[in-house]
XYZ file of N, CA and C in Angstrom:
825
model
N -1.060 -31.164 -34.847
C -1.151 -30.196 -34.335
C -1.203 -30.559 -32.720
N -0.505 -29.884 -32.001
C -0.571 -30.000 -30.230
C -1.887 -29.569 -30.120
N -2.317 -30.129 -28.669
C -3.707 -29.191 -28.457
C -3.467 -27.772 -27.839
N -2.128 -27.239 -27.922
C -1.867 -25.965 -27.307
C -0.867 -25.233 -28.281
N -0.803 -25.818 -29.709
C -0.010 -24.912 -30.375
C -0.844 -24.693 -31.745
N -0.571 -23.614 -32.672
C -0.940 -23.746 -34.029
C 0.220 -23.567 -34.750
N 0.369 -24.347 -36.105
C 1.543 -24.034 -37.075
C 1.033 -23.103 -38.011
N 1.845 -21.837 -38.144
C 1.285 -20.972 -39.005
C 1.785 -21.223 -40.589
N 1.288 -20.342 -41.335
C 1.646 -20.620 -42.949
C 2.986 -20.644 -43.337
N 3.718 -19.837 -42.410
C 5.422 -19.698 -42.639
C 5.980 -20.819 -41.521
N 5.131 -21.750 -40.879
C 5.801 -22.905 -40.091
C 6.274 -22.670 -38.707
N 5.720 -21.376 -38.366
C 5.955 -20.788 -37.013
C 5.109 -21.574 -36.024
N 5.484 -22.229 -34.853
C 4.407 -22.752 -33.880
C 4.172 -21.482 -33.037
N 2.793 -21.557 -32.827
C 2.402 -20.457 -32.034
C 1.655 -21.194 -30.849
N 2.128 -20.799 -29.655
C 1.643 -21.509 -28.648
C 0.681 -20.488 -28.019
N -0.646 -21.169 -27.341
C -1.982 -20.619 -26.824
C -2.247 -21.217 -25.640
N -2.954 -20.475 -24.517
C -3.641 -21.184 -23.696
C -5.027 -20.838 -23.748
N -5.987 -21.549 -23.226
C -7.343 -21.635 -23.797
C -8.158 -22.129 -22.246
N -8.644 -21.158 -21.248
C -9.429 -21.400 -20.489
C -10.835 -21.037 -20.438
N -11.438 -21.950 -19.852
C -12.990 -21.778 -19.615
C -13.926 -21.632 -20.695
N -15.351 -21.548 -20.412
C -16.301 -21.537 -21.261
C -17.451 -20.195 -20.956
N -17.717 -19.960 -22.086
C -18.885 -18.672 -22.290
C -18.284 -17.862 -23.622
N -18.667 -16.720 -23.647
C -18.141 -15.528 -24.730
C -16.811 -15.422 -24.634
N -16.050 -15.351 -25.709
C -14.597 -15.388 -25.940
C -13.927 -14.092 -25.653
N -12.920 -14.185 -25.133
C -12.072 -12.704 -24.746
C -10.785 -13.503 -25.503
N -9.824 -12.649 -26.164
C -8.545 -13.239 -26.322
C -7.647 -11.877 -25.900
N -6.365 -12.029 -25.624
C -5.497 -11.305 -25.251
C -4.153 -11.157 -25.994
N -3.827 -10.297 -26.249
C -2.516 -9.890 -26.907
C -1.955 -9.289 -26.058
N -0.515 -9.880 -25.885
C 0.526 -9.209 -24.556
C 1.305 -8.353 -25.247
N 2.195 -7.311 -24.219
C 3.187 -6.414 -24.557
C 4.356 -7.129 -24.724
N 5.233 -6.261 -25.208
C 7.013 -6.596 -25.545
C 7.593 -6.484 -24.086
N 8.526 -7.179 -23.743
C 8.899 -8.596 -24.684
C 8.444 -9.943 -23.833
N 7.138 -9.889 -23.593
C 6.512 -10.614 -22.739
C 5.910 -12.058 -23.434
N 4.683 -12.626 -22.568
C 4.442 -13.686 -23.296
C 2.898 -13.733 -22.464
N 2.042 -14.803 -23.048
C 0.483 -14.823 -22.480
C 0.402 -14.890 -20.912
N 1.359 -15.096 -20.149
C 1.424 -15.288 -18.933
C 1.091 -13.931 -18.116
N 1.496 -12.938 -18.678
C 1.592 -11.671 -18.460
C -0.155 -11.283 -17.991
N -0.996 -11.859 -18.734
C -2.297 -11.926 -18.691
C -3.002 -12.857 -17.768
N -2.362 -13.719 -16.777
C -2.888 -14.515 -15.990
C -3.722 -13.890 -15.039
N -3.663 -12.592 -14.510
C -4.344 -12.148 -13.749
C -5.706 -11.683 -13.910
N -5.859 -11.294 -15.191
C -7.279 -11.071 -16.065
C -7.866 -12.543 -16.357
N -7.058 -13.212 -17.095
C -7.730 -14.528 -17.752
C -8.261 -15.532 -16.509
N -7.564 -15.604 -15.363
C -8.008 -16.504 -14.271
C -9.455 -15.765 -13.735
N -9.326 -14.572 -13.543
C -10.647 -13.705 -12.963
C -11.802 -14.027 -14.079
N -11.564 -13.704 -15.184
C -12.919 -13.616 -16.043
C -13.027 -15.353 -16.528
N -12.345 -16.239 -16.482
C -12.656 -17.519 -16.156
C -13.374 -17.803 -15.243
N -12.984 -17.292 -14.353
C -14.372 -17.639 -13.215
C -15.539 -16.971 -13.061
N -15.374 -15.820 -14.041
C -16.635 -14.992 -14.016
C -17.491 -15.378 -15.748
N -17.342 -16.622 -15.833
C -18.039 -16.915 -17.054
C -17.806 -16.934 -18.653
N -16.207 -16.630 -18.769
C -15.613 -16.428 -20.218
C -14.866 -17.348 -20.754
N -14.914 -17.570 -21.647
C -13.522 -18.226 -22.139
C -12.392 -17.367 -22.781
N -11.417 -17.399 -21.992
C -10.246 -16.408 -22.152
C -9.124 -17.382 -23.082
N -8.712 -16.920 -24.241
C -7.290 -17.513 -24.833
C -6.351 -16.274 -25.020
N -5.137 -16.676 -24.808
C -4.229 -15.764 -25.046
C -3.075 -16.696 -25.581
N -2.084 -15.961 -26.578
C -1.211 -16.602 -27.366
C 0.211 -15.751 -26.816
N 1.300 -16.694 -26.947
C 2.431 -16.134 -27.050
C 2.768 -15.587 -28.439
N 3.138 -14.338 -28.571
C 3.453 -13.758 -29.730
C 4.918 -14.537 -30.498
N 4.581 -14.596 -31.804
C 5.884 -15.443 -32.547
C 7.381 -14.807 -31.826
N 8.351 -15.826 -31.422
C 9.287 -15.181 -31.137
C 9.414 -15.191 -29.533
N 8.234 -14.995 -28.707
C 7.863 -14.913 -27.534
C 7.608 -16.166 -26.783
N 7.892 -16.352 -25.426
C 7.553 -17.239 -24.476
C 7.564 -18.791 -25.325
N 6.582 -19.267 -25.295
C 6.657 -20.780 -25.878
C 6.281 -20.781 -27.374
N 6.255 -19.969 -28.026
C 6.314 -20.173 -29.546
C 7.535 -19.951 -30.039
N 7.690 -20.676 -31.528
C 8.945 -20.625 -31.790
C 9.579 -19.379 -32.406
N 11.127 -19.108 -32.251
C 11.818 -18.059 -32.325
C 12.081 -18.095 -34.113
N 11.045 -17.342 -34.387
C 10.644 -17.161 -36.077
C 11.936 -16.155 -36.467
N 12.654 -16.624 -37.391
C 13.675 -15.260 -38.002
C 13.020 -14.373 -38.911
N 11.913 -14.607 -39.342
C 11.264 -13.464 -40.354
C 9.702 -13.127 -39.591
N 9.106 -12.262 -40.417
C 7.816 -11.660 -40.009
C 7.548 -11.435 -38.728
N 8.511 -10.562 -38.066
C 8.738 -10.021 -36.653
C 8.310 -8.776 -36.720
N 6.682 -8.484 -37.199
C 6.426 -7.137 -37.774
C 5.040 -7.169 -37.503
N 4.058 -6.092 -37.321
C 2.690 -5.799 -37.052
C 2.092 -6.729 -38.369
N 2.303 -6.823 -39.167
C 1.581 -7.563 -40.202
C 1.950 -8.808 -40.032
N 2.893 -9.357 -39.624
C 3.042 -10.732 -39.272
C 2.272 -11.248 -38.073
N 2.567 -10.402 -36.869
C 2.101 -10.703 -35.599
C 0.183 -10.655 -35.928
N -0.242 -9.691 -36.715
C -1.902 -9.593 -37.168
C -2.235 -11.040 -37.820
N -1.251 -11.332 -38.823
C -1.810 -12.564 -39.344
C -1.869 -14.042 -38.706
N -0.827 -13.914 -37.627
C -0.387 -14.993 -36.526
C -2.043 -15.270 -35.908
N -2.519 -13.786 -35.391
C -3.513 -13.858 -34.504
C -4.968 -14.406 -35.522
N -4.937 -13.878 -36.720
C -5.821 -14.393 -37.420
C -5.985 -15.928 -37.818
N -4.763 -16.279 -38.220
C -4.552 -17.825 -38.143
C -5.152 -18.602 -36.845
N -4.805 -18.114 -35.759
C -5.470 -18.672 -34.392
C -6.928 -18.616 -34.348
N -7.388 -17.413 -34.780
C -9.078 -17.074 -34.738
C -9.608 -18.000 -35.652
N -8.887 -18.641 -36.614
C -9.820 -19.391 -37.650
C -9.490 -20.835 -37.201
N -8.090 -20.755 -36.661
C -7.839 -22.370 -36.153
C -8.936 -23.011 -35.049
N -9.172 -22.188 -34.195
C -10.129 -22.387 -32.969
C -11.510 -21.871 -33.487
N -11.881 -21.360 -34.615
C -13.128 -20.822 -35.024
C -14.104 -20.234 -33.935
N -13.098 -18.859 -33.782
C -13.654 -17.918 -32.621
C -14.533 -16.954 -33.213
N -15.764 -16.490 -32.364
C -16.410 -15.897 -33.085
C -17.280 -14.727 -31.892
N -17.465 -13.676 -32.311
C -18.178 -12.604 -31.501
C -16.999 -12.561 -30.314
N -15.698 -12.199 -30.609
C -14.953 -12.360 -29.510
C -14.389 -10.897 -28.972
N -14.020 -10.545 -28.067
C -13.354 -9.473 -27.717
C -11.957 -9.361 -27.263
N -11.494 -8.466 -28.121
C -9.975 -8.386 -28.182
C -9.428 -7.421 -27.564
N -8.657 -8.100 -26.486
C -7.904 -7.214 -25.770
C -6.401 -7.112 -25.876
N -5.788 -6.063 -25.858
C -4.233 -5.813 -26.292
C -3.587 -4.919 -25.405
N -2.423 -5.393 -24.653
C -1.751 -4.342 -24.000
C -0.618 -3.870 -24.745
N -0.076 -2.647 -24.500
C 1.032 -1.921 -25.255
C 1.161 -2.566 -26.730
N 2.213 -2.977 -27.048
C 2.219 -3.641 -28.359
C 1.213 -4.823 -28.861
N 0.549 -5.252 -27.829
C -0.591 -6.260 -28.310
C -1.745 -5.101 -28.580
N -1.878 -4.040 -28.170
C -2.729 -2.955 -28.708
C -2.748 -2.792 -30.118
N -1.674 -2.450 -30.829
C -1.292 -2.412 -31.944
C -1.399 -3.639 -32.702
N -1.270 -4.876 -32.468
C -1.696 -6.171 -32.728
C -3.069 -5.888 -32.878
N -3.787 -5.671 -32.118
C -5.436 -5.614 -32.274
C -5.849 -4.754 -33.368
N -5.155 -3.471 -33.375
C -5.623 -2.630 -34.290
C -5.232 -3.128 -35.656
N -4.241 -3.814 -35.998
C -3.617 -3.982 -37.086
C -4.577 -5.123 -37.559
N -5.037 -6.289 -36.696
C -5.793 -7.285 -37.015
C -7.383 -6.878 -37.377
N -7.785 -5.910 -36.972
C -8.997 -5.487 -37.268
C -9.055 -4.710 -38.592
N -7.978 -4.086 -38.809
C -7.587 -3.279 -40.170
C -7.607 -4.498 -41.424
N -6.624 -5.227 -40.986
C -5.911 -6.104 -41.921
C -7.101 -7.486 -42.512
N -7.812 -7.721 -41.397
C -8.742 -8.805 -41.070
C -10.290 -8.803 -41.182
N -10.530 -7.326 -40.824
C -12.039 -7.182 -40.589
C -12.394 -7.676 -38.957
N -13.802 -7.273 -38.751
C -14.247 -7.123 -37.471
C -15.368 -8.507 -37.697
N -15.480 -9.423 -38.547
C -16.182 -10.283 -38.853
C -16.290 -11.343 -37.685
N -15.505 -11.500 -37.046
C -15.152 -12.266 -35.602
C -15.275 -11.925 -34.198
N -15.168 -10.565 -34.320
C -14.996 -9.515 -33.537
C -16.024 -8.827 -32.802
N -16.183 -8.653 -31.608
C -17.512 -8.133 -30.928
C -17.100 -6.840 -30.500
N -15.987 -6.599 -29.584
C -15.353 -5.591 -29.014
C -14.023 -5.529 -29.125
N -13.230 -4.251 -28.641
C -12.099 -4.209 -28.370
C -11.766 -3.489 -27.404
N -10.458 -3.749 -26.691
C -10.173 -3.105 -25.564
C -8.380 -2.994 -25.582
N -8.081 -1.466 -25.789
C -6.781 -1.194 -25.944
C -6.412 -0.578 -24.244
N -5.273 -1.526 -23.779
C -4.500 -0.996 -22.687
C -3.171 -0.490 -22.598
N -3.148 0.668 -22.261
C -1.410 1.058 -22.410
C -0.867 0.711 -23.746
N -1.645 1.014 -24.819
C -1.653 0.634 -26.228
C -0.609 1.753 -26.958
N 0.080 0.868 -27.865
C 1.127 2.002 -28.444
C 0.551 2.868 -29.788
N -0.560 2.523 -30.202
C -0.962 3.464 -31.284
C -1.314 4.884 -30.780
N -1.469 5.608 -31.631
C -1.217 5.760 -33.172
C -0.102 5.471 -33.706
N 0.868 6.344 -32.890
C 2.396 5.839 -33.376
C 3.296 6.503 -32.330
N 4.396 5.938 -32.062
C 5.510 6.343 -30.762
C 6.311 7.158 -31.356
N 6.909 6.732 -32.460
C 8.042 7.329 -32.765
C 7.740 8.817 -33.113
N 8.899 9.809 -32.792
C 8.900 11.339 -33.053
C 8.948 11.689 -34.368
N 8.294 12.520 -34.878
C 8.884 12.537 -36.404
C 8.074 13.966 -36.579
N 8.127 14.907 -37.878
C 7.519 15.969 -38.216
C 6.045 15.811 -38.047
N 5.569 14.936 -38.281
C 3.926 14.575 -38.287
C 3.371 14.163 -36.947
N 4.670 13.923 -36.028
C 4.103 13.563 -34.741
C 5.108 14.170 -33.928
N 5.170 15.198 -33.609
C 6.275 15.968 -32.927
C 6.324 15.618 -31.191
N 4.924 15.131 -30.934
C 4.795 14.818 -29.464
C 5.549 13.288 -29.145
N 5.870 12.713 -30.262
C 6.480 11.168 -29.897
C 7.745 11.145 -29.241
N 8.165 9.869 -29.001
C 9.950 9.660 -28.594
C 10.861 9.869 -29.421
N 11.646 10.404 -29.423
C 13.070 10.322 -30.061
C 13.402 8.823 -30.662
N 14.031 8.654 -31.597
C 14.397 7.473 -32.156
C 15.510 6.892 -31.232
N 16.320 7.928 -30.496
C 17.228 7.319 -29.521
C 16.556 6.940 -28.641
N 15.486 7.161 -27.965
C 15.036 6.130 -26.887
C 14.771 4.491 -27.603
N 14.350 4.581 -28.610
C 14.142 3.306 -29.255
C 15.510 2.503 -29.658
N 16.824 3.272 -30.026
C 17.793 2.838 -30.337
C 18.384 2.248 -28.864
N 18.184 2.818 -27.997
C 18.757 2.886 -26.569
C 17.941 1.096 -26.389
N 17.010 0.853 -26.478
C 16.131 -0.010 -25.987
C 16.990 -1.298 -26.954
N 17.025 -0.959 -28.153
C 18.020 -2.045 -29.023
C 19.358 -2.354 -28.613
N 20.063 -1.255 -27.956
C 21.132 -1.445 -27.638
C 21.299 -2.624 -26.518
N 20.487 -2.129 -25.235
C 20.138 -3.039 -24.260
C 19.787 -4.641 -24.508
N 18.918 -4.861 -25.368
C 18.736 -5.926 -25.816
C 19.901 -6.854 -26.893
N 20.842 -5.891 -27.384
C 21.780 -6.380 -27.944
C 22.807 -6.861 -27.255
N 22.922 -6.317 -25.914
C 24.344 -6.394 -25.192
C 24.017 -7.308 -24.307
N 23.825 -6.720 -22.812
C 23.507 -7.460 -21.734
C 21.928 -7.345 -21.518
N 21.160 -8.123 -21.899
C 19.626 -7.893 -22.011
C 19.236 -8.515 -20.735
N 19.799 -9.401 -20.104
C 19.438 -9.579 -18.893
C 19.224 -8.546 -17.636
N 20.343 -7.578 -17.432
C 20.119 -6.683 -16.823
C 19.484 -5.713 -17.266
N 19.156 -5.387 -18.782
C 18.578 -4.434 -19.336
C 17.299 -4.782 -19.027
N 16.806 -5.978 -18.668
C 15.364 -5.893 -18.666
C 14.896 -5.880 -17.080
N 15.786 -6.174 -16.410
C 15.480 -5.904 -14.751
C 15.514 -4.478 -14.616
N 16.293 -3.694 -15.303
C 16.370 -2.259 -15.217
C 15.078 -1.714 -15.789
N 14.708 -2.335 -16.975
C 13.420 -1.576 -17.722
C 12.172 -1.901 -16.812
N 11.901 -2.968 -16.179
C 10.819 -3.397 -15.270
C 10.621 -2.278 -14.277
N 11.597 -1.518 -13.747
C 11.342 -0.376 -12.872
C 10.168 0.740 -13.582
N 10.741 1.237 -14.518
C 9.787 2.106 -14.722
C 8.276 2.015 -15.595
N 8.553 0.477 -16.033
C 7.513 -0.332 -16.578
C 6.104 -0.444 -15.362
N 6.644 -0.625 -14.051
C 5.684 -0.754 -13.258
C 5.665 0.457 -12.311
N 6.237 1.500 -12.932
C 6.489 2.698 -11.573
C 7.010 2.525 -10.537
N 7.730 1.690 -10.334
C 8.756 1.289 -9.221
C 9.691 2.161 -8.589
N 9.602 3.154 -9.524
C 10.771 4.164 -9.257
C 9.894 5.617 -8.602
N 8.700 5.618 -8.577
C 8.041 6.474 -8.242
C 7.737 6.498 -6.596
N 7.494 7.872 -6.077
C 7.556 7.750 -4.522
C 6.281 7.059 -4.036
N 6.487 5.995 -3.174
C 5.405 5.493 -2.413
C 4.751 4.176 -3.337
N 5.453 4.008 -4.488
C 5.147 2.754 -5.205
C 5.115 1.702 -4.535
N 4.124 0.447 -4.617
C 4.314 -0.421 -4.081
C 4.190 -1.823 -4.861
N 5.185 -1.928 -5.579
C 5.573 -2.958 -6.553
C 6.291 -3.982 -5.886
N 5.896 -5.241 -6.011
C 6.652 -6.329 -5.223
C 7.824 -6.634 -5.884
N 8.820 -7.345 -5.482
C 9.771 -7.968 -6.132
C 9.570 -9.024 -7.051
N 8.359 -9.783 -6.429
C 7.912 -10.714 -7.609
C 7.502 -10.029 -8.769
N 7.084 -9.025 -8.636
C 6.247 -8.535 -10.049
C 7.344 -8.399 -10.816
N 8.386 -7.414 -10.451
C 9.717 -7.250 -11.191
C 10.324 -8.415 -11.659
N 10.570 -9.232 -11.008
C 10.930 -10.851 -11.211
C 10.644 -11.621 -12.169
N 9.288 -11.645 -12.369
C 8.319 -12.301 -13.322
C 8.573 -11.408 -14.488
N 8.752 -10.189 -14.718
C 9.009 -9.580 -15.858
C 10.101 -9.795 -16.355
N 11.385 -9.997 -15.516
C 12.622 -10.411 -16.018
C 12.465 -11.958 -16.633
N 11.759 -12.868 -15.889
C 11.614 -14.109 -16.383
C 10.844 -14.140 -17.545
N 9.700 -13.708 -17.717
C 9.074 -13.721 -19.341
C 9.952 -13.140 -20.500
N 10.435 -11.997 -20.109
C 11.315 -11.079 -20.920
C 12.688 -12.308 -21.563
N 13.160 -13.131 -20.491
C 14.078 -13.699 -20.838
C 13.646 -14.809 -21.756
N 12.624 -15.249 -21.938
C 12.026 -16.162 -22.644
C 11.884 -15.795 -23.953
N 11.859 -14.523 -24.258
C 11.884 -13.832 -25.572
C 13.136 -14.021 -26.294
N 13.043 -14.787 -27.607
C 14.356 -14.771 -28.448
C 14.947 -13.219 -28.791
N 16.241 -13.345 -28.967
C 17.031 -12.093 -28.779
C 16.712 -11.228 -30.240
N 16.577 -11.986 -31.328
C 16.278 -11.523 -32.638
C 14.880 -10.809 -32.595
N 14.165 -11.727 -32.142
C 12.549 -11.433 -32.164
C 12.275 -10.184 -31.047
N 12.922 -9.998 -29.773
C 12.807 -8.969 -29.089
C 13.390 -7.759 -29.767
N 14.457 -7.988 -30.313
C 15.042 -6.671 -31.417
C 14.236 -6.012 -32.372
N 13.891 -7.033 -32.968
C 12.989 -6.817 -34.222
C 11.631 -6.090 -33.651
N 10.923 -6.606 -32.796
C 10.056 -6.047 -32.068
C 9.555 -4.754 -31.783
N 10.910 -3.913 -31.412
C 10.921 -2.636 -31.188
C 10.705 -2.188 -32.156
N 11.251 -2.059 -33.350
C 11.014 -1.340 -34.345
C 9.174 -1.334 -34.792
N 8.636 -2.754 -34.794
C 7.253 -2.882 -34.710
C 6.559 -2.097 -34.185
N 6.791 -1.780 -32.867
C 5.988 -1.262 -31.883
C 6.162 0.438 -32.175
N 7.348 0.657 -32.269
C 7.757 2.161 -32.139
C 7.543 2.782 -33.359
N 7.515 2.075 -34.711
C 7.583 3.074 -35.859
C 6.427 2.826 -36.769
N 5.597 1.681 -36.401
C 4.186 1.507 -37.224
C 3.362 2.712 -36.968
N 2.632 3.071 -37.835
C 1.674 4.191 -37.829
C 0.215 3.326 -37.860
N -0.344 3.519 -36.826
C -1.452 2.809 -36.899
C -2.773 3.851 -37.004
N -2.504 4.692 -37.596
C -3.586 5.896 -37.729
C -4.786 5.401 -38.515
N -4.468 4.760 -39.455
C -5.511 4.143 -40.400
C -6.097 3.136 -39.987
N -5.367 2.142 -39.299
C -6.164 1.165 -38.333
C -7.226 1.485 -37.664
N -6.487 2.547 -36.827
C -7.681 2.802 -35.531
C -9.086 3.229 -36.413
N -8.696 4.138 -37.407
C -10.197 4.701 -38.305
C -11.052 3.619 -38.650
N -10.047 2.210 -38.991
C -11.047 1.041 -39.618
C -11.561 0.187 -38.258
N -11.349 0.677 -36.978
C -12.220 -0.118 -36.030
C -13.596 0.062 -36.001
N -14.606 -0.918 -36.277
C -15.707 -0.728 -36.370
C -16.718 -1.252 -34.947
N -15.898 -1.661 -34.143
C -16.730 -2.092 -32.978
C -16.473 -1.295 -31.738
N -17.278 -1.706 -30.660
C -17.168 -0.844 -29.412
C -15.946 -1.029 -28.767
N -15.182 0.058 -28.445
C -13.888 -0.025 -28.076
C -13.801 0.484 -26.715
N -12.819 0.060 -25.896
C -12.669 0.659 -24.645
C -11.066 0.886 -24.511
N -10.770 2.188 -23.908
C -9.226 2.744 -24.041
C -8.878 2.822 -22.515
N -8.109 1.783 -21.869
C -7.693 2.064 -20.437
C -6.189 2.499 -20.547
N -5.561 3.552 -19.804
C -4.356 3.839 -19.934
C -4.131 4.609 -18.568
N -2.867 4.328 -18.166
C -2.293 4.951 -16.850
C -1.968 6.311 -17.290
N -2.221 7.342 -16.390
C -1.881 8.548 -16.711
C -0.404 9.112 -16.497
N 0.122 7.882 -15.477
C 1.622 8.090 -15.417
C 2.575 7.058 -16.092
N 2.067 6.663 -17.112
C 2.908 5.689 -18.010
C 4.253 6.175 -18.580
N 5.217 5.626 -18.088
C 6.510 6.329 -18.561
C 7.106 5.485 -19.628
N 6.432 4.282 -20.288
C 6.650 3.984 -21.394
C 6.088 4.401 -22.715
N 4.710 4.104 -22.732
C 3.860 4.808 -23.548
C 3.094 6.028 -22.829
N 3.859 7.353 -23.320
C 3.154 8.445 -22.747
C 1.849 8.591 -22.954
N 0.758 8.989 -22.263
C -0.468 8.885 -22.344
C -1.172 9.713 -23.828
N -0.268 10.886 -23.490
C -0.572 12.063 -24.088
C -0.495 11.943 -25.701
N 0.365 11.211 -26.096
C 0.773 10.716 -27.374
C 0.071 9.555 -28.090
N -0.564 8.678 -27.106
C -1.394 7.349 -27.556
C -2.691 7.470 -27.067
N -3.280 6.807 -26.332
C -4.691 6.825 -25.822
C -5.337 8.232 -26.005
N -5.008 9.328 -25.771
C -5.624 10.874 -25.935
C -5.572 11.184 -27.471
N -4.669 10.478 -28.310
C -4.947 10.560 -29.764
C -5.595 9.576 -30.472
N -5.693 8.407 -29.881
C -6.670 7.255 -30.397
C -7.756 7.372 -30.118
N -8.477 7.937 -29.302
C -9.633 8.322 -28.410
C -10.451 9.104 -29.485
N -9.569 9.933 -30.360
C -9.970 10.981 -31.545
C -10.163 10.254 -32.617
N -9.625 8.991 -32.864
C -9.647 8.312 -34.347
C -10.607 7.064 -34.225
N -11.070 6.506 -33.093
C -12.009 5.333 -33.168
C -13.302 5.939 -33.089
N -14.353 5.373 -33.922
C -15.423 5.842 -33.743
C -16.417 5.590 -32.760
N -16.422 4.441 -32.191
C -17.336 4.071 -31.049
C -16.366 3.757 -29.910
N -16.195 4.577 -29.023
C -14.789 4.866 -27.876
C -15.302 5.099 -26.391
N -14.756 4.548 -25.591
C -15.066 5.069 -24.321
C -13.500 4.649 -23.672
N -13.280 5.865 -22.872
C -12.034 5.802 -22.319
C -11.915 5.983 -20.679
N -11.091 5.401 -20.310
C -10.781 5.139 -18.524
C -9.303 5.518 -18.425
N -8.907 6.639 -17.770
C -7.667 6.897 -17.314
C -7.375 6.829 -15.871
N -6.098 6.149 -15.632
C -5.979 6.094 -14.050
C -4.890 6.861 -13.616
N -5.086 7.743 -12.855
C -4.552 8.898 -12.279
C -3.364 7.805 -11.521
N -2.055 8.408 -11.952
C -1.010 8.117 -11.104
C -0.361 6.324 -11.588
N -1.187 5.987 -12.651
C -1.119 4.354 -12.856
C 0.244 4.333 -13.873
N 0.892 3.249 -13.935
C 2.009 3.119 -14.538
C 1.612 2.511 -16.026
N 2.814 2.122 -16.758
C 2.274 1.061 -17.886
C 1.929 -0.231 -17.777
N 2.575 -0.877 -16.572
C 2.185 -2.367 -16.465
C 0.778 -2.037 -15.444
N -0.291 -1.652 -15.490
C -1.393 -1.347 -14.544
C -2.211 -2.550 -14.498
N -2.115 -3.394 -15.588
C -2.841 -4.823 -15.265
C -2.318 -5.395 -14.334
N -0.851 -5.398 -13.638
C -0.307 -5.817 -12.501
C -0.581 -5.313 -11.319
N -0.459 -3.817 -11.462
C -0.250 -2.959 -10.350
C -1.661 -2.503 -10.025
N -2.680 -2.475 -10.785
C -4.268 -2.357 -10.276
C -4.656 -3.425 -10.832
N -4.538 -4.645 -10.742
C -5.209 -5.886 -11.329
C -6.577 -5.926 -10.861
N -7.040 -5.611 -9.465
C -8.549 -5.647 -9.321
C -9.119 -4.448 -10.012
N -9.002 -3.502 -10.065
C -9.477 -2.150 -10.673
C -9.531 -2.438 -12.175
N -8.644 -2.889 -12.743
C -8.486 -3.158 -14.198
C -9.692 -4.363 -14.624
N -9.705 -5.419 -13.686
C -10.604 -6.904 -13.721
C -12.050 -6.358 -13.966
N -12.062 -5.335 -12.776
C -13.515 -5.012 -12.627
C -13.910 -4.159 -13.524
N -13.190 -3.027 -14.254
C -13.605 -2.185 -15.387
C -13.544 -3.112 -16.690
N -12.932 -4.259 -16.546
C -12.987 -5.001 -17.929
C -14.329 -6.028 -17.855
N -14.594 -6.455 -16.800
C -15.742 -7.229 -16.550
C -17.013 -6.233 -16.930
N -16.853 -5.048 -16.398
C -17.846 -4.277 -16.582
C -18.290 -3.648 -18.410
N -17.363 -3.706 -18.749
C -17.434 -3.616 -20.318
C -17.883 -4.558 -21.162
N -17.207 -5.702 -20.780
C -17.875 -7.230 -21.364
C -19.248 -7.567 -21.086
N -19.689 -7.115 -20.042
C -20.996 -7.398 -19.401
C -22.151 -6.182 -20.084
N -21.602 -4.934 -20.310
C -22.282 -3.846 -20.803
C -23.249 -4.168 -21.910
């Protein structure tokens, strides 16, 4: 085993980074990015006395491009194997977007014996897809459009997708070219098959029962102007399903608020960790 990878039961290499010392905070990234998307939070918390660990989801970033198990159970099981390999205890699990679903599925599937708290940021639960049971959701055509983009000119698709992701299409938005460029760079490191299959995982997985099983203090953070995971069909519903929950909603903030509101998000995260 390399110092910065683990090999899962199906032979997939999962890359992770592990910085600092102190109470453990783990980070699960959004689609189609990798652990580097958390650098702004990880560096800050490492400087403030925490041990921070983030992995690249299978098929993303520096992890191997697995042909199978590109679904929420597979992602949660990979995370469980990382927890066991590093013997993590009393961890605060932080997940953004797809990563928020990964955290919920991990706790539902593997329990909270190693977990002290959870933080879901711009997270996809309870379920994104519109259906008779979820009429406020997004229609399947939205996700078919994402699949078509990934399967064709994915490079241009990711450049276009970064704009609503960070709210750069809103009047007065101050989103640097660098922020948009790094989204493209990270997205292009994701395997095409993995990115394609992950769309079904984040859009069609129903986390309703998972959320009910979360038995640790949980913080929901969400931008009120999230154009990717609309707040009314995600955080506002999740807040009613999690037993011990606190909510922080950010007026005008986009999906990528960990970058656009980095200092605010970091301060709020630190306050929750120290509470």
